[in-house]
JSON list of C-alpha atoms in Angstrom, two decimals:
[
{"chain": "A", "resi": 1, "resn": "GLU", "atom": "CA", "xyz": [-25.93, -12.67, 3.56]},
{"chain": "A", "resi": 2, "resn": "ASP", "atom": "CA", "xyz": [-27.22, -9.78, 1.40]},
{"chain": "A", "resi": 3, "resn": "PHE", "atom": "CA", "xyz": [-26.65, -7.33, 4.28]},
{"chain": "A", "resi": 4, "resn": "LYS", "atom": "CA", "xyz": [-23.06, -8.56, 4.64]},
{"chain": "A", "resi": 5, "resn": "ASP", "atom": "CA", "xyz": [-22.51, -8.11, 0.89]},
{"chain": "A", "resi": 6, "resn": "LEU", "atom": "CA", "xyz": [-23.97, -4.59, 1.02]},
{"chain": "A", "resi": 7, "resn": "GLU", "atom": "CA", "xyz": [-21.72, -3.67, 3.95]},
{"chain": "A", "resi": 8, "resn": "LEU", "atom": "CA", "xyz": [-18.73, -5.04, 2.04]},
{"chain": "A", "resi": 9, "resn": "VAL", "atom": "CA", "xyz": [-19.58, -2.94, -1.02]},
{"chain": "A", "resi": 10, "resn": "LYS", "atom": "CA", "xyz": [-19.83, 0.17, 1.19]},
{"chain": "A", "resi": 11, "resn": "PHE", "atom": "CA", "xyz": [-16.48, -0.68, 2.77]},
{"chain": "A", "resi": 12, "resn": "VAL", "atom": "CA", "xyz": [-14.75, -1.17, -0.60]},
{"chain": "A", "resi": 13, "resn": "MET", "atom": "CA", "xyz": [-16.24, 2.04, -2.01]},
{"chain": "A", "resi": 14, "resn": "GLU", "atom": "CA", "xyz": [-15.09, 4.07, 1.00]},
{"chain": "A", "resi": 15, "resn": "ARG", "atom": "CA", "xyz": [-11.59, 2.58, 0.81]},
{"chain": "A", "resi": 16, "resn": "LEU", "atom": "CA", "xyz": [-11.56, 3.24, -2.94]},
{"chain": "A", "resi": 17, "resn": "LYS", "atom": "CA", "xyz": [-11.55, 6.98, -2.15]},
{"chain": "A", "resi": 18, "resn": "PHE", "atom": "CA", "xyz": [-8.24, 6.47, -0.34]},
{"chain": "A", "resi": 19, "resn": "GLY", "atom": "CA", "xyz": [-6.97, 4.45, -3.28]},
{"chain": "A", "resi": 20, "resn": "GLN", "atom": "CA", "xyz": [-7.83, 7.24, -5.71]},
{"chain": "A", "resi": 21, "resn": "HIS", "atom": "CA", "xyz": [-6.07, 9.78, -3.50]},
{"chain": "A", "resi": 22, "resn": "ILE", "atom": "CA", "xyz": [-2.95, 7.62, -3.29]},
{"chain": "A", "resi": 23, "resn": "PHE", "atom": "CA", "xyz": [-3.07, 7.01, -7.05]},
{"chain": "A", "resi": 24, "resn": "GLN", "atom": "CA", "xyz": [-3.06, 10.77, -7.73]},
{"chain": "A", "resi": 25, "resn": "ILE", "atom": "CA", "xyz": [-0.07, 11.36, -5.43]},
{"chain": "A", "resi": 26, "resn": "VAL", "atom": "CA", "xyz": [1.97, 8.43, -6.74]},
{"chain": "A", "resi": 27, "resn": "HIS", "atom": "CA", "xyz": [1.09, 9.10, -10.37]},
{"chain": "A", "resi": 28, "resn": "GLN", "atom": "CA", "xyz": [2.29, 12.70, -10.06]},
{"chain": "A", "resi": 29, "resn": "HIS", "atom": "CA", "xyz": [5.62, 11.70, -8.47]},
{"chain": "A", "resi": 30, "resn": "PHE", "atom": "CA", "xyz": [6.19, 8.73, -10.75]},
{"chain": "A", "resi": 31, "resn": "TYR", "atom": "CA", "xyz": [6.08, 10.79, -13.94]},
{"chain": "A", "resi": 32, "resn": "ARG", "atom": "CA", "xyz": [8.47, 13.47, -12.67]},
{"chain": "A", "resi": 33, "resn": "ASN", "atom": "CA", "xyz": [11.34, 11.16, -13.63]},
{"chain": "A", "resi": 34, "resn": "GLU", "atom": "CA", "xyz": [12.25, 11.42, -17.35]},
{"chain": "A", "resi": 35, "resn": "ARG", "atom": "CA", "xyz": [12.40, 7.65, -17.86]},
{"chain": "A", "resi": 36, "resn": "ASN", "atom": "CA", "xyz": [9.01, 7.29, -16.27]},
{"chain": "A", "resi": 37, "resn": "ARG", "atom": "CA", "xyz": [7.53, 10.00, -18.48]},
{"chain": "A", "resi": 38, "resn": "LEU", "atom": "CA", "xyz": [8.74, 8.01, -21.47]},
{"chain": "A", "resi": 39, "resn": "THR", "atom": "CA", "xyz": [7.00, 4.88, -20.19]},
{"chain": "A", "resi": 40, "resn": "GLN", "atom": "CA", "xyz": [3.72, 6.75, -19.70]},
{"chain": "A", "resi": 41, "resn": "GLN", "atom": "CA", "xyz": [2.81, 5.63, -23.22]},
{"chain": "A", "resi": 42, "resn": "GLU", "atom": "CA", "xyz": [3.15, 2.02, -21.98]},
{"chain": "A", "resi": 43, "resn": "LYS", "atom": "CA", "xyz": [0.89, 2.62, -18.98]},
{"chain": "A", "resi": 44, "resn": "GLY", "atom": "CA", "xyz": [-2.13, 0.82, -20.39]},
{"chain": "A", "resi": 45, "resn": "ASN", "atom": "CA", "xyz": [-0.41, -2.45, -21.18]},
{"chain": "A", "resi": 46, "resn": "GLY", "atom": "CA", "xyz": [0.65, -3.49, -17.68]},
{"chain": "A", "resi": 47, "resn": "ALA", "atom": "CA", "xyz": [4.28, -2.45, -18.17]},
{"chain": "A", "resi": 48, "resn": "ILE", "atom": "CA", "xyz": [4.28, -0.50, -14.89]},
{"chain": "A", "resi": 49, "resn": "ARG", "atom": "CA", "xyz": [4.37, -2.82, -11.89]},
{"chain": "A", "resi": 50, "resn": "VAL", "atom": "CA", "xyz": [2.74, -1.93, -8.56]},
{"chain": "A", "resi": 51, "resn": "LEU", "atom": "CA", "xyz": [3.07, -3.79, -5.26]},
{"chain": "A", "resi": 52, "resn": "ASP", "atom": "CA", "xyz": [0.63, -2.97, -2.45]},
{"chain": "A", "resi": 53, "resn": "VAL", "atom": "CA", "xyz": [1.95, -4.34, 0.86]},
{"chain": "A", "resi": 54, "resn": "GLY", "atom": "CA", "xyz": [-0.81, -4.93, 3.41]},
{"chain": "A", "resi": 55, "resn": "CYS", "atom": "CA", "xyz": [-3.41, -4.67, 0.65]},
{"chain": "A", "resi": 56, "resn": "GLY", "atom": "CA", "xyz": [-6.44, -6.02, 2.54]},
{"chain": "A", "resi": 57, "resn": "VAL", "atom": "CA", "xyz": [-9.42, -5.95, 0.18]},
{"chain": "A", "resi": 58, "resn": "GLY", "atom": "CA", "xyz": [-7.30, -4.34, -2.55]},
{"chain": "A", "resi": 59, "resn": "SER", "atom": "CA", "xyz": [-9.17, -1.04, -2.84]},
{"chain": "A", "resi": 60, "resn": "VAL", "atom": "CA", "xyz": [-5.93, 0.97, -3.00]},
{"chain": "A", "resi": 61, "resn": "MET", "atom": "CA", "xyz": [-4.83, -1.11, -6.01]},
{"chain": "A", "resi": 62, "resn": "LEU", "atom": "CA", "xyz": [-8.06, -0.67, -7.97]},
{"chain": "A", "resi": 63, "resn": "PRO", "atom": "CA", "xyz": [-7.34, 2.82, -9.39]},
{"chain": "A", "resi": 64, "resn": "PHE", "atom": "CA", "xyz": [-3.93, 1.56, -10.55]},
{"chain": "A", "resi": 65, "resn": "LYS", "atom": "CA", "xyz": [-5.48, -1.52, -12.13]},
{"chain": "A", "resi": 66, "resn": "PHE", "atom": "CA", "xyz": [-8.17, 0.58, -13.86]},
{"chain": "A", "resi": 67, "resn": "ALA", "atom": "CA", "xyz": [-5.36, 2.78, -15.29]},
{"chain": "A", "resi": 68, "resn": "GLY", "atom": "CA", "xyz": [-3.67, -0.30, -16.80]},
{"chain": "A", "resi": 69, "resn": "TYR", "atom": "CA", "xyz": [-0.91, -0.88, -14.26]},
{"chain": "A", "resi": 70, "resn": "SER", "atom": "CA", "xyz": [0.11, -4.44, -13.39]},
{"chain": "A", "resi": 71, "resn": "CYS", "atom": "CA", "xyz": [-0.85, -4.81, -9.72]},
{"chain": "A", "resi": 72, "resn": "THR", "atom": "CA", "xyz": [0.09, -7.33, -7.05]},
{"chain": "A", "resi": 73, "resn": "GLY", "atom": "CA", "xyz": [-0.99, -7.18, -3.44]},
{"chain": "A", "resi": 74, "resn": "ILE", "atom": "CA", "xyz": [0.34, -9.03, -0.44]},
{"chain": "A", "resi": 75, "resn": "ASP", "atom": "CA", "xyz": [-1.25, -9.48, 2.97]},
{"chain": "A", "resi": 76, "resn": "THR", "atom": "CA", "xyz": [-1.96, -12.17, 5.51]},
{"chain": "A", "resi": 77, "resn": "ALA", "atom": "CA", "xyz": [-4.88, -14.42, 4.67]},
{"chain": "A", "resi": 78, "resn": "SER", "atom": "CA", "xyz": [-8.24, -12.95, 5.67]},
{"chain": "A", "resi": 79, "resn": "TYR", "atom": "CA", "xyz": [-11.83, -12.53, 4.57]},
{"chain": "A", "resi": 80, "resn": "TYR", "atom": "CA", "xyz": [-10.74, -9.34, 2.79]},
{"chain": "A", "resi": 81, "resn": "THR", "atom": "CA", "xyz": [-7.99, -10.98, 0.74]},
{"chain": "A", "resi": 82, "resn": "LYS", "atom": "CA", "xyz": [-10.45, -13.70, -0.27]},
{"chain": "A", "resi": 83, "resn": "VAL", "atom": "CA", "xyz": [-12.92, -11.04, -1.46]},
{"chain": "A", "resi": 84, "resn": "ALA", "atom": "CA", "xyz": [-10.13, -9.26, -3.38]},
{"chain": "A", "resi": 85, "resn": "LYS", "atom": "CA", "xyz": [-9.17, -12.45, -5.17]},
{"chain": "A", "resi": 86, "resn": "ASP", "atom": "CA", "xyz": [-12.62, -13.96, -5.70]},
{"chain": "A", "resi": 87, "resn": "HIS", "atom": "CA", "xyz": [-14.76, -10.89, -6.41]},
{"chain": "A", "resi": 88, "resn": "LEU", "atom": "CA", "xyz": [-12.41, -8.11, -7.51]},
{"chain": "A", "resi": 89, "resn": "ASN", "atom": "CA", "xyz": [-10.15, -10.39, -9.56]},
{"chain": "A", "resi": 90, "resn": "LEU", "atom": "CA", "xyz": [-6.97, -8.96, -8.01]},
{"chain": "A", "resi": 91, "resn": "ASP", "atom": "CA", "xyz": [-3.59, -10.70, -7.85]},
{"chain": "A", "resi": 92, "resn": "ILE", "atom": "CA", "xyz": [-3.27, -11.17, -4.09]},
{"chain": "A", "resi": 93, "resn": "ARG", "atom": "CA", "xyz": [-0.54, -13.26, -2.48]},
{"chain": "A", "resi": 94, "resn": "GLU", "atom": "CA", "xyz": [-1.20, -14.30, 1.11]},
{"chain": "A", "resi": 95, "resn": "VAL", "atom": "CA", "xyz": [2.31, -13.97, 2.51]},
{"chain": "A", "resi": 96, "resn": "PHE", "atom": "CA", "xyz": [4.35, -11.78, 4.85]},
{"chain": "A", "resi": 97, "resn": "ILE", "atom": "CA", "xyz": [6.71, -9.30, 3.16]},
{"chain": "A", "resi": 98, "resn": "SER", "atom": "CA", "xyz": [9.70, -11.15, 4.64]},
{"chain": "A", "resi": 99, "resn": "ASP", "atom": "CA", "xyz": [8.64, -14.30, 2.76]},
{"chain": "A", "resi": 100, "resn": "PHE", "atom": "CA", "xyz": [7.60, -12.63, -0.50]},
{"chain": "A", "resi": 101, "resn": "HIS", "atom": "CA", "xyz": [9.73, -13.19, -3.60]},
{"chain": "A", "resi": 102, "resn": "ASP", "atom": "CA", "xyz": [9.46, -11.89, -7.14]},
{"chain": "A", "resi": 103, "resn": "ASP", "atom": "CA", "xyz": [11.91, -12.08, -10.02]},
{"chain": "A", "resi": 104, "resn": "GLU", "atom": "CA", "xyz": [11.13, -8.61, -11.37]},
{"chain": "A", "resi": 105, "resn": "PRO", "atom": "CA", "xyz": [11.42, -5.35, -9.38]},
{"chain": "A", "resi": 106, "resn": "TYR", "atom": "CA", "xyz": [8.47, -3.01, -8.95]},
{"chain": "A", "resi": 107, "resn": "ASP", "atom": "CA", "xyz": [8.08, 0.53, -10.26]},
{"chain": "A", "resi": 108, "resn": "ILE", "atom": "CA", "xyz": [5.79, 1.53, -7.39]},
{"chain": "A", "resi": 109, "resn": "ILE", "atom": "CA", "xyz": [5.43, 0.06, -3.90]},
{"chain": "A", "resi": 110, "resn": "ILE", "atom": "CA", "xyz": [2.65, 1.20, -1.58]},
{"chain": "A", "resi": 111, "resn": "LEU", "atom": "CA", "xyz": [2.86, 0.94, 2.22]},
{"chain": "A", "resi": 112, "resn": "ASN", "atom": "CA", "xyz": [-0.43, 2.46, 3.33]},
{"chain": "A", "resi": 113, "resn": "HIS", "atom": "CA", "xyz": [-0.78, 2.12, 7.11]},
{"chain": "A", "resi": 114, "resn": "VAL", "atom": "CA", "xyz": [1.35, -1.00, 7.25]},
{"chain": "A", "resi": 115, "resn": "VAL", "atom": "CA", "xyz": [4.85, -0.08, 8.56]},
{"chain": "A", "resi": 116, "resn": "GLU", "atom": "CA", "xyz": [3.48, 0.34, 12.09]},
{"chain": "A", "resi": 117, "resn": "HIS", "atom": "CA", "xyz": [2.47, -3.35, 11.96]},
{"chain": "A", "resi": 118, "resn": "PHE", "atom": "CA", "xyz": [5.92, -4.69, 10.99]},
{"chain": "A", "resi": 119, "resn": "THR", "atom": "CA", "xyz": [7.59, -6.75, 13.72]},
{"chain": "A", "resi": 120, "resn": "ASP", "atom": "CA", "xyz": [11.01, -5.85, 12.30]},
{"chain": "A", "resi": 121, "resn": "PRO", "atom": "CA", "xyz": [10.74, -2.64, 10.26]},
{"chain": "A", "resi": 122, "resn": "ILE", "atom": "CA", "xyz": [14.42, -2.52, 9.32]},
{"chain": "A", "resi": 123, "resn": "ARG", "atom": "CA", "xyz": [14.33, -6.07, 7.92]},
{"chain": "A", "resi": 124, "resn": "ASP", "atom": "CA", "xyz": [11.00, -5.58, 6.17]},
{"chain": "A", "resi": 125, "resn": "LEU", "atom": "CA", "xyz": [11.87, -2.19, 4.67]},
{"chain": "A", "resi": 126, "resn": "GLY", "atom": "CA", "xyz": [15.19, -3.67, 3.52]},
{"chain": "A", "resi": 127, "resn": "LYS", "atom": "CA", "xyz": [13.20, -6.35, 1.69]},
{"chain": "A", "resi": 128, "resn": "ILE", "atom": "CA", "xyz": [11.00, -3.67, 0.16]},
{"chain": "A", "resi": 129, "resn": "ARG", "atom": "CA", "xyz": [14.10, -1.78, -0.97]},
{"chain": "A", "resi": 130, "resn": "GLU", "atom": "CA", "xyz": [15.25, -4.93, -2.78]},
{"chain": "A", "resi": 131, "resn": "LEU", "atom": "CA", "xyz": [11.87, -5.20, -4.54]},
{"chain": "A", "resi": 132, "resn": "LEU", "atom": "CA", "xyz": [11.79, -1.54, -5.68]},
{"chain": "A", "resi": 133, "resn": "LYS", "atom": "CA", "xyz": [13.47, -0.37, -8.88]},
{"chain": "A", "resi": 134, "resn": "ASP", "atom": "CA", "xyz": [16.29, 2.12, -8.31]},
{"chain": "A", "resi": 135, "resn": "ASP", "atom": "CA", "xyz": [14.17, 4.90, -9.81]},
{"chain": "A", "resi": 136, "resn": "GLY", "atom": "CA", "xyz": [10.91, 3.57, -8.42]},
{"chain": "A", "resi": 137, "resn": "VAL", "atom": "CA", "xyz": [8.43, 5.33, -6.15]},
{"chain": "A", "resi": 138, "resn": "LEU", "atom": "CA", "xyz": [7.76, 4.25, -2.57]},
{"chain": "A", "resi": 139, "resn": "TYR", "atom": "CA", "xyz": [4.55, 5.56, -1.00]},
{"chain": "A", "resi": 140, "resn": "VAL", "atom": "CA", "xyz": [4.51, 5.37, 2.81]},
{"chain": "A", "resi": 141, "resn": "GLU", "atom": "CA", "xyz": [1.74, 6.53, 5.10]},
{"chain": "A", "resi": 142, "resn": "VAL", "atom": "CA", "xyz": [1.61, 5.81, 8.85]},
{"chain": "A", "resi": 143, "resn": "PRO", "atom": "CA", "xyz": [-0.35, 7.23, 11.78]},
{"chain": "A", "resi": 144, "resn": "ASP", "atom": "CA", "xyz": [1.47, 10.28, 13.19]},
{"chain": "A", "resi": 145, "resn": "VAL", "atom": "CA", "xyz": [2.28, 9.71, 16.87]},
{"chain": "A", "resi": 146, "resn": "MET", "atom": "CA", "xyz": [2.35, 13.48, 17.31]},
{"chain": "A", "resi": 147, "resn": "ARG", "atom": "CA", "xyz": [-1.32, 13.68, 16.28]},
{"chain": "A", "resi": 148, "resn": "PRO", "atom": "CA", "xyz": [-3.16, 10.74, 17.88]},
{"chain": "A", "resi": 149, "resn": "TYR", "atom": "CA", "xyz": [-6.35, 12.79, 18.28]},
{"chain": "A", "resi": 150, "resn": "SER", "atom": "CA", "xyz": [-6.66, 13.05, 14.51]},
{"chain": "A", "resi": 151, "resn": "TRP", "atom": "CA", "xyz": [-7.98, 9.47, 14.64]},
{"chain": "A", "resi": 152, "resn": "LYS", "atom": "CA", "xyz": [-11.63, 8.91, 15.38]},
{"chain": "A", "resi": 153, "resn": "PRO", "atom": "CA", "xyz": [-12.23, 7.04, 17.55]},
{"chain": "A", "resi": 154, "resn": "LEU", "atom": "CA", "xyz": [-8.95, 7.36, 19.44]},
{"chain": "A", "resi": 155, "resn": "PRO", "atom": "CA", "xyz": [-8.70, 3.63, 20.39]},
{"chain": "A", "resi": 156, "resn": "PHE", "atom": "CA", "xyz": [-8.07, 2.84, 16.70]},
{"chain": "A", "resi": 157, "resn": "PHE", "atom": "CA", "xyz": [-4.82, 4.78, 16.97]},
{"chain": "A", "resi": 158, "resn": "PHE", "atom": "CA", "xyz": [-3.62, 2.80, 19.99]},
{"chain": "A", "resi": 159, "resn": "MET", "atom": "CA", "xyz": [-4.58, -0.66, 18.74]},
{"chain": "A", "resi": 160, "resn": "LEU", "atom": "CA", "xyz": [-2.74, -3.87, 19.59]},
{"chain": "A", "resi": 161, "resn": "GLY", "atom": "CA", "xyz": [-1.74, -4.37, 15.96]},
{"chain": "A", "resi": 162, "resn": "HIS", "atom": "CA", "xyz": [0.34, -1.19, 16.01]},
{"chain": "A", "resi": 163, "resn": "ILE", "atom": "CA", "xyz": [3.74, -2.41, 17.16]},
{"chain": "A", "resi": 164, "resn": "PHE", "atom": "CA", "xyz": [5.61, 0.81, 16.36]},
{"chain": "A", "resi": 165, "resn": "TYR", "atom": "CA", "xyz": [4.59, 4.45, 16.32]},
{"chain": "A", "resi": 166, "resn": "PHE", "atom": "CA", "xyz": [6.26, 7.09, 14.17]},
{"chain": "A", "resi": 167, "resn": "SER", "atom": "CA", "xyz": [6.51, 10.83, 13.91]},
{"chain": "A", "resi": 168, "resn": "ALA", "atom": "CA", "xyz": [7.62, 12.43, 10.65]},
{"chain": "A", "resi": 169, "resn": "LYS", "atom": "CA", "xyz": [11.17, 12.62, 12.05]},
{"chain": "A", "resi": 170, "resn": "THR", "atom": "CA", "xyz": [11.40, 9.02, 13.30]},
{"chain": "A", "resi": 171, "resn": "LEU", "atom": "CA", "xyz": [9.97, 7.72, 10.02]},
{"chain": "A", "resi": 172, "resn": "GLU", "atom": "CA", "xyz": [12.53, 9.79, 8.11]},
{"chain": "A", "resi": 173, "resn": "LEU", "atom": "CA", "xyz": [15.35, 8.37, 10.29]},
{"chain": "A", "resi": 174, "resn": "LEU", "atom": "CA", "xyz": [14.10, 4.82, 9.73]},
{"chain": "A", "resi": 175, "resn": "MET", "atom": "CA", "xyz": [13.93, 5.31, 5.96]},
{"chain": "A", "resi": 176, "resn": "ASP", "atom": "CA", "xyz": [17.45, 6.83, 5.92]},
{"chain": "A", "resi": 177, "resn": "LYS", "atom": "CA", "xyz": [18.77, 3.84, 7.84]},
{"chain": "A", "resi": 178, "resn": "VAL", "atom": "CA", "xyz": [17.30, 1.41, 5.30]},
{"chain": "A", "resi": 179, "resn": "GLY", "atom": "CA", "xyz": [18.42, 3.43, 2.28]}
]
């Protein structure tokens, strides 16, 4: 059991590096907007809402939470979502994006290596569009089908869970179609 806990800590810490990188990118883009610069003073009181779709263990949300953002994650139920809720004290909802509802829109939505798993990307991105404020920031990262050898090992690129593959151009076309 201790070995499993140690491996989990290593996993969360490695994923936290990705979360910090995403936080820096999103934070920079979010405060370019004048309204968002004005709300920077509210940052520490949870006024800025973040939704992480496909959050897993929640390590991408942690830098946002540490900075005082109000964070919610959604993902299918797993060992990782249980850890996020029970040990990291994160607000995780175990639901598909198509079934997720919230009364208030989000300032920031993160789709980190999740769009390629959607069974209906147009429907699911449409739902995400409804959840995002008009001046909100959407962060999307997917594997680049034009660079499969950038993945190590290569079989992780061509996994069964990847239903769709995108290049920069096809992702741009998809996002334009959804609005």
